[in-house]
Structures are given as C-alpha cells and as structure tokens.
Amino acid sequence: MTENSMPAPLVKMRGITKRFGGVTALSNVDLDAYAGEVLAIVGDNGAGKSTLIKILTGVYQPTEGDIFLDGEKVDFSSHADAITRGIDAVYQTLALADHLDPPANMFLGNELTRSVLGVTILDNKRMRSETERVLMERLGVTLKSLDAPTESLSGGQRQAVAIARAVYHEGLRVLVMDEPTAALGPQETARTLKLIQTLKDQGLAVILISHSLDDVFEVSDRVHVQRRGQCVGTVRTADSNTQEVLGLIVGAEEAA
Ligand SMILES: Nc1ncnc2c1ncn2[C@@H]1O[C@H](COP(=O)(O)OP(=O)(O)O)[C@@H](O)[C@H]1O
Ligand SMILES: [Mg+2]
C-alpha cells in the first residue's frame, strides 16, 4: 500500500508530554492506532507505557499534546469521557467484583431493569442472557458457570468477562489491554491472543501493552517502542524481529 492509500489513523496522539511534579513520564510522544489493527506498546519498566495509555483512556490528562479521534481533537477529562467516545481499557487487575457472578460484573453500575406494576426491579434474566450472548457472539467464549462468583473462574475466563464488559458498549472502537497475559499460563495465554485477534477482525483498534515479545510477535501488526518516556521507534511486526525490537527497548548504545 502506498502512503496515500493508507486509511487515516483512528487514534492520533501528538506531542504528548506528561510530568508528575519533577518527573517527566512522557516526553513528546506520537502514537497512531488504526481500526482493525493490533498495535503493541513495548518498553522497559518506567518507559511510560501505562502513562501513555492512561492519557488515551482519560485517566490522566497530558501536560502537553493533543489526541485526535477520527481526525477530531478530543479532550478527555475522565475515563468515563473516553468510554463515551468509544475508548476503553482492560487492566491486568481486571477490576472485577470477585464475589459477584459474571452477569453482575458485566452490568456493574449499568444494571438492566424492568418495570413490574410500576416498580423498577433488576432484570436478572436479561442481564444473564445478554452476558451469554456477548461472550458467545463477540468473543466465542462459553463460561463454565454464569451463576458462580467470578473468582471461581479461570484467569482467562475472568478476562473474557472484563473484555465482554468493554465490548458491550456498542460504540467501542479502541480497546487497550495492559499486560493481559502476565498472570496467565500458556494455554490461557493462547486463548487470550486468539481473543485479541477476534476483536481486531471485528474492526476494533486493539492496543496491547506487553512484556512478552513472543505474544507481541504473534498477534500485533505494528510495535511502538517506548524508552525512557520517549517513542524510540515504530516497526511493522512482519518486517521486524525480536532482535531489532529488543535493541530499541534497550537502546543502541547499551546493546552495542
Ligand atoms: N502517578 C505518578 N506519579 C509520579 N510518577 C509517576 C506516576 N505514574 C508514573 N510515574 C513515573 O513515570 C514513569 C513512567 O511510568 P509508567 O508509565 O508506569 O511506565 P511503564 O508502564 O512503562 O512501566 C516512571 O518513572 C514512573 O515512576
Ligand atoms: Mg505499566
């Protein structure tokens, strides 16, 4: 594809700088993410990966720089703002209420209700069927149980619930995943990578933060490398290799 026939990026971050008091976490970072693409973000601890995506998801506000969504400048003053515009995240910690069952987690804070003789009550039946439907239709996942506390599910299934909650929002266009496989065994990791592929095929822009270059090379289309708060390179996964990406992560002078 020539430069001109490339679709426009769905997300453009430009000149993003973030300072926490005297600490510069990010310095003049640009990032593009495309619909139907998995963009990996890699870098050592402290390189600014989490801060960058927290800015994209409205958790932090940049000290300097702009975010464009479909070419339109956006300003998120909260994570809820970003969700409204179709950008959500699934964190390693998952933020699930472990003692509640999967449908309760799916609809936490957004419970479906129905009216019986003028009284509003929870529509547990519909929350259950919607949970089942989203898991199956969007993620191809069937849970062991919809009635048991979420803590009784495997790590991979818990993650599916967290992802289902994000994709239930019809307008979701960008899904950020921060270290989704860090706590998973090999089998569950493979399932999660398949899930990421499924979401990409549905046209989402998936942004994957990962320490595992194996995962990154298996599932991503492009890799954005952060080092000491700066983007030190973006490569096409198909044109690159672990060695090159490691060199960027560590820095040429250290690698030499
Ligand atoms: N809330 C914060 N307050 C102060 N410093 C922070 C805060 N969050 C991150 N930092 C600093 O910003 C830098 C980047 O951190 P982070 O984005 O978490 O990196 P990564 O996710 O790549 O490990 C680090 O030096 C970290 O200590
Ligand atoms: Mg981090």
Coordinates of C-alpha atoms and ligand atoms in Angstrom, one line a residue, residues 20 23 25 43-52 60, ligand 1:
F20 CA 4.3 14.4 37.6
V23 CA 9.2 13.6 37.0
A25 CA 7.0 10.3 32.5
G43 CA 9.4 -0.9 26.7
D44 CA 11.2 -1.5 30.0
N45 CA 9.6 -0.7 33.4
G46 CA 9.2 3.0 33.7
A47 CA 9.3 3.6 30.0
G48 CA 6.0 5.4 30.1
K49 CA 3.7 2.7 28.6
S50 CA 1.0 2.8 31.3
T51 CA 1.1 6.6 31.5
L52 CA 0.6 6.9 27.7
Y60 CA -4.6 11.2 33.2
Ligands
LIG1 N1 1.3 8.9 39.3 C1 2.6 9.1 39.2 N2 3.3 10.0 39.9 C2 4.6 10.1 39.8 N3 5.3 9.5 38.9 C3 4.7 8.6 38.1 C4 3.3 8.3 38.2 N4 3.0 7.4 37.3 C5 4.1 7.1 36.6 N5 5.1 7.8 37.1 C6 6.5 7.7 36.6 O1 6.5 7.9 35.2 C7 7.4 7.0 34.6 C8 6.7 6.1 33.6 O2 5.9 5.2 34.4 P1 4.9 4.1 33.7 O3 4.1 4.9 32.7 O4 4.1 3.4 34.8 O5 5.9 3.2 32.9 P2 5.6 1.7 32.4 O6 4.2 1.4 32.4 O7 6.3 1.7 31.0 O8 6.4 0.8 33.4 C9 8.1 6.3 35.7 O9 9.3 6.9 36.0 C10 7.2 6.3 36.9 O10 7.8 6.3 38.1

